[in-house]
mmCIF file of C-alpha atoms in Angstrom:
data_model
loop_
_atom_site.group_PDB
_atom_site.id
_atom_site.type_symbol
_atom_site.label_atom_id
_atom_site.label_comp_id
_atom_site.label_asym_id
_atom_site.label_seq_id
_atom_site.Cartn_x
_atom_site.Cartn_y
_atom_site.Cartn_z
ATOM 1 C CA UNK A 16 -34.805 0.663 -2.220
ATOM 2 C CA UNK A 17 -31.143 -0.032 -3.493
ATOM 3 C CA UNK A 18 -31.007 0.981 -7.223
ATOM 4 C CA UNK A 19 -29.519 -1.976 -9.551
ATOM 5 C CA UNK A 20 -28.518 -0.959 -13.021
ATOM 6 C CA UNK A 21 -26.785 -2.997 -15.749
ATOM 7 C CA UNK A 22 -24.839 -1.869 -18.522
ATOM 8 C CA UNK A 23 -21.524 -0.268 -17.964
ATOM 9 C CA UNK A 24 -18.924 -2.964 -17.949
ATOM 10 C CA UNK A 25 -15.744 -1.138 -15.920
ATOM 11 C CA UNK A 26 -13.623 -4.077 -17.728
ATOM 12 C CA UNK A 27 -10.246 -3.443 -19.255
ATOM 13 C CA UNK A 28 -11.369 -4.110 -22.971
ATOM 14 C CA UNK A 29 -14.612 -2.003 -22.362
ATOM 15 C CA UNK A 30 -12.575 1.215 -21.151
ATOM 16 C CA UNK A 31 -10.301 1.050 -23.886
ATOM 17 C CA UNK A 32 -13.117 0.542 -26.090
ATOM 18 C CA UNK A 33 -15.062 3.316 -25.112
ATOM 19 C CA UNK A 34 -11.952 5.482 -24.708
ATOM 20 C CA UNK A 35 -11.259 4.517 -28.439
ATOM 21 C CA UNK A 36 -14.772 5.434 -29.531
ATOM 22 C CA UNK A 37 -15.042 8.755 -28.221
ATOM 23 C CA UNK A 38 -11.526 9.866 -29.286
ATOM 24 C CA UNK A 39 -9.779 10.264 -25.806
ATOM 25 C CA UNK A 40 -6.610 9.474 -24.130
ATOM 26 C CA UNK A 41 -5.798 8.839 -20.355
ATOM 27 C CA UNK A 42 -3.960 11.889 -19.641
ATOM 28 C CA UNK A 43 -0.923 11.823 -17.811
ATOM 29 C CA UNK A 44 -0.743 15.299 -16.743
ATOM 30 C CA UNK A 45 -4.097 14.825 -14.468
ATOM 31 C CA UNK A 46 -2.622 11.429 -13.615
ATOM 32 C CA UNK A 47 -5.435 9.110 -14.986
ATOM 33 C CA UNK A 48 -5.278 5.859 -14.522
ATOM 34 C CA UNK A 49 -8.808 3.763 -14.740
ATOM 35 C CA UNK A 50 -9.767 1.620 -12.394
ATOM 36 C CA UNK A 51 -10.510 -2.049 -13.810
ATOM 37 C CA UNK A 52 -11.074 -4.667 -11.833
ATOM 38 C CA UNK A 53 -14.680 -5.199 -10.413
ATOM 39 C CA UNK A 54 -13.191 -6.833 -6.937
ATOM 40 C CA UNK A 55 -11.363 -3.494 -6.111
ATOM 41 C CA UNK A 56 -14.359 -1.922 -7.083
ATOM 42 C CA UNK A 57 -16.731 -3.442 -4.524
ATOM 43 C CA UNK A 58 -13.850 -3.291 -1.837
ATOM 44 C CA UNK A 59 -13.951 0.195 -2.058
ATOM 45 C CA UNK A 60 -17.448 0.270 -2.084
ATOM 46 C CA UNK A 61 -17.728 -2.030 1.058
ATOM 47 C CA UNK A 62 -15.197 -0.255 3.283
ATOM 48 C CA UNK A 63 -17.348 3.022 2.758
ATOM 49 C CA UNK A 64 -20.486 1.026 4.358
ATOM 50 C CA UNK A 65 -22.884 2.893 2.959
ATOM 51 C CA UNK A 66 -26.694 3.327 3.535
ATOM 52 C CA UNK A 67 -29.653 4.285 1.665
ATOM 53 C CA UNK A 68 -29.254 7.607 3.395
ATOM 54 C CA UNK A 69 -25.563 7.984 2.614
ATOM 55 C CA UNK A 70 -24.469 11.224 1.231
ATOM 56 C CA UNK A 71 -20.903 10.857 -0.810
ATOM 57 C CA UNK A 72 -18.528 12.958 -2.359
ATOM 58 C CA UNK A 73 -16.572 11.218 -5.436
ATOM 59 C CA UNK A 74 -13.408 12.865 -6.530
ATOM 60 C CA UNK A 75 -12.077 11.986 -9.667
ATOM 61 C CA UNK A 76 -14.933 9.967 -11.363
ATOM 62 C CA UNK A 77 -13.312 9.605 -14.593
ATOM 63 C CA UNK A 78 -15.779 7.273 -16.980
ATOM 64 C CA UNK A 79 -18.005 6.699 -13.822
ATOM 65 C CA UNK A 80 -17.144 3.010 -13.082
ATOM 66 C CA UNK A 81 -17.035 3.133 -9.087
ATOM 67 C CA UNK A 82 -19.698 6.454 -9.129
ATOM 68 C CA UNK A 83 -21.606 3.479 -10.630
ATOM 69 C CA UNK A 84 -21.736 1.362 -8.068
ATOM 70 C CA UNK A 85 -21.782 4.338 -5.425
ATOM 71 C CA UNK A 86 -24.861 5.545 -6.854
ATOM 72 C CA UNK A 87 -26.650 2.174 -6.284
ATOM 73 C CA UNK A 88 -25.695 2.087 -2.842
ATOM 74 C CA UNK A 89 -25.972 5.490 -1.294
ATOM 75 C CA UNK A 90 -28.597 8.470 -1.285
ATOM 76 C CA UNK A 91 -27.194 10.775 -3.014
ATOM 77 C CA UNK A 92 -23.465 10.726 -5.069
ATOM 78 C CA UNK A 93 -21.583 14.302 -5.809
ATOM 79 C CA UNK A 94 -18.572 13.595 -8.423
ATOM 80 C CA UNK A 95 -16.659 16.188 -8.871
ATOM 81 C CA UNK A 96 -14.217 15.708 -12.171
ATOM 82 C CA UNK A 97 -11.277 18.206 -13.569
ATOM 83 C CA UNK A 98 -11.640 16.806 -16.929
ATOM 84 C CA UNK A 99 -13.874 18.815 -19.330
ATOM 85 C CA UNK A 100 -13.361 15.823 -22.210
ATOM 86 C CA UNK A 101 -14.849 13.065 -20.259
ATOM 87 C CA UNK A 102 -18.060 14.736 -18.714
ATOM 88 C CA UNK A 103 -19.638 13.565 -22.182
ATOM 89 C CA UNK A 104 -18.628 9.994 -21.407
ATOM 90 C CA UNK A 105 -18.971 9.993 -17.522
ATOM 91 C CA UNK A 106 -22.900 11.498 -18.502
ATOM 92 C CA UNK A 107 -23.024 9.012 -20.860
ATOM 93 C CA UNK A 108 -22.217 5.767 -18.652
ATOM 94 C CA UNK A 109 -24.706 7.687 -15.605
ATOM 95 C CA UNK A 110 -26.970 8.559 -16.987
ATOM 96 C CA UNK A 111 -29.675 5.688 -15.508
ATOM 97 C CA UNK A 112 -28.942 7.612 -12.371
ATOM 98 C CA UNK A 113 -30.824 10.078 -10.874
ATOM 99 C CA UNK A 114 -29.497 10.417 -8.133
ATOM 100 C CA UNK A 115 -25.619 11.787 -9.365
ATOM 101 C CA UNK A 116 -24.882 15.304 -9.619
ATOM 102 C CA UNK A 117 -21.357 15.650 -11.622
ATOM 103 C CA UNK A 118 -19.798 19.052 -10.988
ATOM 104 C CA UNK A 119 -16.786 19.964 -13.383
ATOM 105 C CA UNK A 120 -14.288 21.698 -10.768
ATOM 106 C CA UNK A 121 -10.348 21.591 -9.315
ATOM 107 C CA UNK A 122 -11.611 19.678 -6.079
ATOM 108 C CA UNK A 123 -8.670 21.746 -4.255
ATOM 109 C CA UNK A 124 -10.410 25.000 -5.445
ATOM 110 C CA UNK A 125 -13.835 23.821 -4.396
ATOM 111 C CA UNK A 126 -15.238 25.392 -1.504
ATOM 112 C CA UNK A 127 -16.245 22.117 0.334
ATOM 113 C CA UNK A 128 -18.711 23.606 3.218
ATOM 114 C CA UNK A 129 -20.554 25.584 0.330
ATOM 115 C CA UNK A 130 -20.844 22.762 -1.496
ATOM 116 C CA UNK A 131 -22.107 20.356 1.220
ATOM 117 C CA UNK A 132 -24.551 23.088 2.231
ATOM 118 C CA UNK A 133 -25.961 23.214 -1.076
ATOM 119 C CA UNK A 134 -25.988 19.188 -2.238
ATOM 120 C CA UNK A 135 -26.343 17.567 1.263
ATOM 121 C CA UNK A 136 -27.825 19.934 3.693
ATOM 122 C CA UNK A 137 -26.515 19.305 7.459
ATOM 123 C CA UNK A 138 -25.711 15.626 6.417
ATOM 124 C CA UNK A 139 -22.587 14.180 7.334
ATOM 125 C CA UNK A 140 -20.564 13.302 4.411
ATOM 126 C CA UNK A 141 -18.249 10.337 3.239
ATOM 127 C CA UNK A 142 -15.547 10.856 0.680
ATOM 128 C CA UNK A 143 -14.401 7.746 -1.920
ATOM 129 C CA UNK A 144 -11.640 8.502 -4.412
ATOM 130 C CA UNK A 145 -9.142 7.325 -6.434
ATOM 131 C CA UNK A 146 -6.220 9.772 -6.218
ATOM 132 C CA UNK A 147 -4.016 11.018 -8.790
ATOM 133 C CA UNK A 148 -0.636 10.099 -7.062
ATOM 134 C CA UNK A 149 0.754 14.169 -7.676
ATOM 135 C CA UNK A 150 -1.933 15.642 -5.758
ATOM 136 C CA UNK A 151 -2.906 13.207 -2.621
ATOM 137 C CA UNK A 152 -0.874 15.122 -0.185
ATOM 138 C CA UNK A 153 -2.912 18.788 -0.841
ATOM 139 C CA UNK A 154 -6.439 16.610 -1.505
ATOM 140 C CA UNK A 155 -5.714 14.882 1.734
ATOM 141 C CA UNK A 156 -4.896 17.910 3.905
ATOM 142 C CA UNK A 157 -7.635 19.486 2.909
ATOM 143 C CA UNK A 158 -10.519 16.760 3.348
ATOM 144 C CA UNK A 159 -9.331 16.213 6.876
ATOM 145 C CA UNK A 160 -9.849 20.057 7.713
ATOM 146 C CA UNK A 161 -13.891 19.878 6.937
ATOM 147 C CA UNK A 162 -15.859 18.904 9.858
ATOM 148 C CA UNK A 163 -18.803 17.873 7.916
ATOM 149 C CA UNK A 164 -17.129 14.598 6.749
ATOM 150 C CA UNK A 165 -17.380 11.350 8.552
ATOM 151 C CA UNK A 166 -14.604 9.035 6.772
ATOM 152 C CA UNK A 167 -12.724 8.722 3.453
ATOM 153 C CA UNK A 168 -12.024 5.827 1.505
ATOM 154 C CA UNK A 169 -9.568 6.460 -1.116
ATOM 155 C CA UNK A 170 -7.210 4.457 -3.265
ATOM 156 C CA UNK A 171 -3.379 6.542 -3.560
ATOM 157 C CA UNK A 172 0.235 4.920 -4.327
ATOM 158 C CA UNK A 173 0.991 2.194 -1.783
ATOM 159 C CA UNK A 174 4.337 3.980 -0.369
ATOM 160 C CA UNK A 175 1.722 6.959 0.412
ATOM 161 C CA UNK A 176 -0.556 5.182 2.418
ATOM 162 C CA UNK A 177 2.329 3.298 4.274
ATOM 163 C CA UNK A 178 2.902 7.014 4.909
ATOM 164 C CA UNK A 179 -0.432 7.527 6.439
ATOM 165 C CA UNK A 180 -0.490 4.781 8.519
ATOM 166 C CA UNK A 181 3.145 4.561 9.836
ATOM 167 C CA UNK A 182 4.352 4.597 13.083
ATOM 168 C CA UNK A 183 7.135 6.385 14.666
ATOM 169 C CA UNK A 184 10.941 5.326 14.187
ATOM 170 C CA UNK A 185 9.744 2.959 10.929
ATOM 171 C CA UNK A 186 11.319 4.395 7.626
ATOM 172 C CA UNK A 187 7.961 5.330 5.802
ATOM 173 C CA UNK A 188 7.212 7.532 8.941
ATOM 174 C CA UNK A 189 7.259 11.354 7.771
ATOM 175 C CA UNK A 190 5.464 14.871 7.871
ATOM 176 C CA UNK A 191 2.278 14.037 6.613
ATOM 177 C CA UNK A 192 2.189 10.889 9.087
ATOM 178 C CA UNK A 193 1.467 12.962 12.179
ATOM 179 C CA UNK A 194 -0.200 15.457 10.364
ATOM 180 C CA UNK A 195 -3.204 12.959 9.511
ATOM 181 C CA UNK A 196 -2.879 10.797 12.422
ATOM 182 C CA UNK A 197 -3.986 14.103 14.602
ATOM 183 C CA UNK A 198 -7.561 14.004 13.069
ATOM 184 C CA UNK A 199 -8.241 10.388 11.742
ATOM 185 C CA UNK A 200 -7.330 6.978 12.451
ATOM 186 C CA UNK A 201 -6.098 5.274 9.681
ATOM 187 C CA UNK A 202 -7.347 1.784 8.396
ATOM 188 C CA UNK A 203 -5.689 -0.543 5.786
ATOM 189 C CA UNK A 204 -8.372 -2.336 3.150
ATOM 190 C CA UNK A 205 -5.880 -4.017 0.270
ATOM 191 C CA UNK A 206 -3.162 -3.359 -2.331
ATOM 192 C CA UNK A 207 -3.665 -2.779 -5.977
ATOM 193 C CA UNK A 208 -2.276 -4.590 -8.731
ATOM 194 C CA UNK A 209 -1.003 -1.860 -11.256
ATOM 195 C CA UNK A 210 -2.659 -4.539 -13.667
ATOM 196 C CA UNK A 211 -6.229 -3.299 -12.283
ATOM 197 C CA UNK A 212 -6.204 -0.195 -14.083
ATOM 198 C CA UNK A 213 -5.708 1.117 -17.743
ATOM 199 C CA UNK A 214 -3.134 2.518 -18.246
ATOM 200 C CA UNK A 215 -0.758 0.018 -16.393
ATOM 201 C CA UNK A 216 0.744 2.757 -13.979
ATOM 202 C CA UNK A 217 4.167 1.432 -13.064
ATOM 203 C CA UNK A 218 3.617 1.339 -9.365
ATOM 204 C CA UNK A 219 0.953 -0.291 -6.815
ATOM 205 C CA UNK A 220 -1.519 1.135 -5.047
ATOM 206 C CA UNK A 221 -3.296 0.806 -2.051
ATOM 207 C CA UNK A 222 -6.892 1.322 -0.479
ATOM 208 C CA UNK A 223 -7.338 3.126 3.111
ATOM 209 C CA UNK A 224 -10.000 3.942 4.967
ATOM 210 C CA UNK A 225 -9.246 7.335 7.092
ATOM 211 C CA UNK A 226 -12.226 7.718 9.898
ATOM 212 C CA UNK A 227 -12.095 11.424 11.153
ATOM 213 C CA UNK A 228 -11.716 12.089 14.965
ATOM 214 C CA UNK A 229 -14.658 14.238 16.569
ATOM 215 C CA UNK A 230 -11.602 15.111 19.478
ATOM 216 C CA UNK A 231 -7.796 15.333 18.351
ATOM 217 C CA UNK A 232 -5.649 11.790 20.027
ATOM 218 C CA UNK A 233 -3.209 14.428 21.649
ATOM 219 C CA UNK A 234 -4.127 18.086 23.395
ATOM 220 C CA UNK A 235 -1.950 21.124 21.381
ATOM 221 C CA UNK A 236 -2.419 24.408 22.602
ATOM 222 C CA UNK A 237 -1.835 26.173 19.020
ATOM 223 C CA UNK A 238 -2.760 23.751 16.586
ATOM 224 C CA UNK A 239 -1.369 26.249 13.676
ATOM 225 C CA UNK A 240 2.002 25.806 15.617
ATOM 226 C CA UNK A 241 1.605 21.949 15.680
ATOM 227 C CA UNK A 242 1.504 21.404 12.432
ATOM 228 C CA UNK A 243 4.479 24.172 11.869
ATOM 229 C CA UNK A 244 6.619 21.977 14.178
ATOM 230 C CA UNK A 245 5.869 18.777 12.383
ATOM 231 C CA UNK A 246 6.426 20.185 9.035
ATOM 232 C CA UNK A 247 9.415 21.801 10.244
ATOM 233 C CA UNK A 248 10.976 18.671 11.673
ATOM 234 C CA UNK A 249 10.922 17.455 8.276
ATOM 235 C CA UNK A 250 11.834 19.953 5.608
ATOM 236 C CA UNK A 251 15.248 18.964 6.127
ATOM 237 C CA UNK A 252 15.256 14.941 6.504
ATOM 238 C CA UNK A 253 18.774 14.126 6.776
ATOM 239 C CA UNK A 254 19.570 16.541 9.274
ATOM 240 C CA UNK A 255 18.300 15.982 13.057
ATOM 241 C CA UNK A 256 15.534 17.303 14.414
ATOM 242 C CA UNK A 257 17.200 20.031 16.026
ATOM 243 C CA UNK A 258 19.049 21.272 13.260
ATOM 244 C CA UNK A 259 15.587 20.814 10.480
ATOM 245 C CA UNK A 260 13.290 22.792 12.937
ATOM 246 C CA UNK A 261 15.491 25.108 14.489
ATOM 247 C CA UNK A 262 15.967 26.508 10.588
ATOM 248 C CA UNK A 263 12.479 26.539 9.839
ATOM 249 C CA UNK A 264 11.689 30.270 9.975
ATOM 250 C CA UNK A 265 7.814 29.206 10.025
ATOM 251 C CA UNK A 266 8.346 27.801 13.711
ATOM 252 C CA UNK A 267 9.990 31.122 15.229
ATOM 253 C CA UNK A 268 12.243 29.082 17.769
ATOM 254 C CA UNK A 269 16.038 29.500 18.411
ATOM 255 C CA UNK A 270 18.204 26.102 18.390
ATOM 256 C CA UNK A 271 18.906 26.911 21.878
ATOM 257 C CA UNK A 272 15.319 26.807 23.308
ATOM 258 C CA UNK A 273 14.310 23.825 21.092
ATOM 259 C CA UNK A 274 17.558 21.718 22.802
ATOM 260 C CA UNK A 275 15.806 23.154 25.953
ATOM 261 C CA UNK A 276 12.783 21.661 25.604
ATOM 262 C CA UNK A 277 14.103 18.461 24.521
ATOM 263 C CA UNK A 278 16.277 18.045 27.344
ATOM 264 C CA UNK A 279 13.240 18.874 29.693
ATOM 265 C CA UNK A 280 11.709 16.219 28.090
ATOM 266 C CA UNK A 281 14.545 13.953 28.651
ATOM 267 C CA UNK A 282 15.252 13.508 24.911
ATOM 268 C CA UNK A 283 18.606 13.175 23.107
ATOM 269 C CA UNK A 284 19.106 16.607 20.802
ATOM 270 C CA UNK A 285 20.439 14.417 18.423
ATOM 271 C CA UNK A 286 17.084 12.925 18.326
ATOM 272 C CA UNK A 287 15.932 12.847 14.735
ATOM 273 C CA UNK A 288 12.136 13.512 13.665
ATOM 274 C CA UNK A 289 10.698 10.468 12.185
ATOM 275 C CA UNK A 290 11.665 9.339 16.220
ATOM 276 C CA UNK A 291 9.338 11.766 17.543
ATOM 277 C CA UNK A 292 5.614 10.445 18.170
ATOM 278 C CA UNK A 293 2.829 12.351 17.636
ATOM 279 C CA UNK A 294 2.325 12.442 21.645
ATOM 280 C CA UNK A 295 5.829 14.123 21.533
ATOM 281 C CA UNK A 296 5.382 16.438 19.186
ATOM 282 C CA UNK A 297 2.765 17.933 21.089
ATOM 283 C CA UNK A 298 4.607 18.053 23.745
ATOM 284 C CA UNK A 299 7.221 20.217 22.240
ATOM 285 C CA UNK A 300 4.847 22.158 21.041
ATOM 286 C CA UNK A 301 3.040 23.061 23.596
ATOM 287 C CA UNK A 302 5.921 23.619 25.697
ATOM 288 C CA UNK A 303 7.370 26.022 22.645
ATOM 289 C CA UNK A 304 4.169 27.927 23.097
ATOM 290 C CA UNK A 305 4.384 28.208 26.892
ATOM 291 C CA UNK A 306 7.734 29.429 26.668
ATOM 292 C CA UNK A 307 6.310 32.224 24.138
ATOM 293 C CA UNK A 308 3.990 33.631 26.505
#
């Protein structure tokens, strides 16, 4: 039976409120911006189509407003908050809920299949968050590395998830593009007022949905050197493809055998990365590795 609890207004004026009462501050260095508006809310909410036996992992609960409505939809919600001086607050606002477990942790020092184990047994696990904008890249990464979770709906800055969901040869293409595109497919829900939260950050955001891939959408033969090659492709933007990963000590290949490869594959050396699909990239790859052994 869904759970339906009244009482904790997410509004603007009822954040600041509360915020005032207990003597806190957003704080900029953890990048806290509260979300505010009820229709984001249950957008978020909806594109994680829960279940009554949906097991979640909330990062970056803050005063509890979406672990709120989480709570009433799924099985069983794990928030796990950095902040020591709201976990009297966030307790306060969930505390109807018996079915929320807040653990006070650096998500990107939590040890996620130890913590699944222990809060969701074999379950599969979904992932709703809304990001602090200085951190999505490492939070990101490391989500899509767990094979226990099913899909992640989070809410980042809107020129990161054009990122995400790019395509080759468009000017928001980059590293992390490919990177994520190898193990999920990427799905765009809405953008995000900056008015929607409090503070007023001074940029939009955006909602995705990322669904993980049980098989990768290219075959690598070293997946280590894969993402080496991307990265590599990239440290050095302005320069060509050639020139960025041929410097990138990571990748251990010569200029020489990477303009090999790329004329076997018919492609211009001058050829720069954000070109390069994530088919092509594997390519190279694997033929860097072949030409290794």
């Amino acid at each position: 039976m869904k759970r339906k609890h009244k009482g904790l207004d997410g509004s603007k004026r009822a954040v600041q409120a509360q915020l005032s009462n207990e003597g806190l501050r957003p704080k900029k260095s953890l990048g806290q911006n509260f979300l505010t508006d009820q229709s984001v809310l249950s957008d978020i909410v909806s594109a994680a189509q829960l279940t009554e036996e949906s097991c979640v992992l909330e990062i970056g609960p803050g005063m509890g407003a979406l672990t709120k409505e989480l709570a009433q939809e799924a099985k069983k919600v794990v928030a796990v908050e950095i902040d020591t001086s709201i976990l009297p607050v966030l307790e306060k606002n969930l505390q109807a809920f018996d079915n929320v477990t807040v653990i006070n942790q650096d998500i990107l020092k939590v040890d996620l299949d130890a913590l699944f184990d222990e809060q969701f047994g074999n379950n599969s696990v979904k992932v709703i968050a809304n990001l602090p904008y200085y951190i999505t890249t490492p939070i990101v990464m490391k989500l899509l590395e767990s094979k226990r979770i099913s899909s992640i709906v989070i809410m980042i800055q809107k020129e990161v998830a054009e990122r995400l969901a790019a395509t080759a040869g468009t000017k928001s293409y980059g590293a992390i593009t490919p990177a994520v595109q190898y193990r999920a497919e990427v799905f765009y829900v809405r953008d995000v007022s900056p008015e929607c939260f409090h503070p007023v950050p001074k940029v939009w955001s955006s909602v995705i949905e990322l669904r993980l891939l049980k098989e990768a959408p290219v075959f690598v033969q070293d997946e280590k050197h894969f993402f080496h090659l991307v990265h590599g492709a990239f440290c050095q933007r302005r320069k060509t493809f050639l020139n960025s990963a041929g410097s990138y000590p990571q990748l251990g290949a010569d200029k020489e055998t990477l303009r090999q490869v790329l004329t076997e594959m018919g492609l211009d050396e001058n050829v720069r990365g954000e070109s390069l699909s994530i088919e092509q990239f594997a390519r190279i790859s694997n033929a860097l590795v072949e030409k290794k052994s």
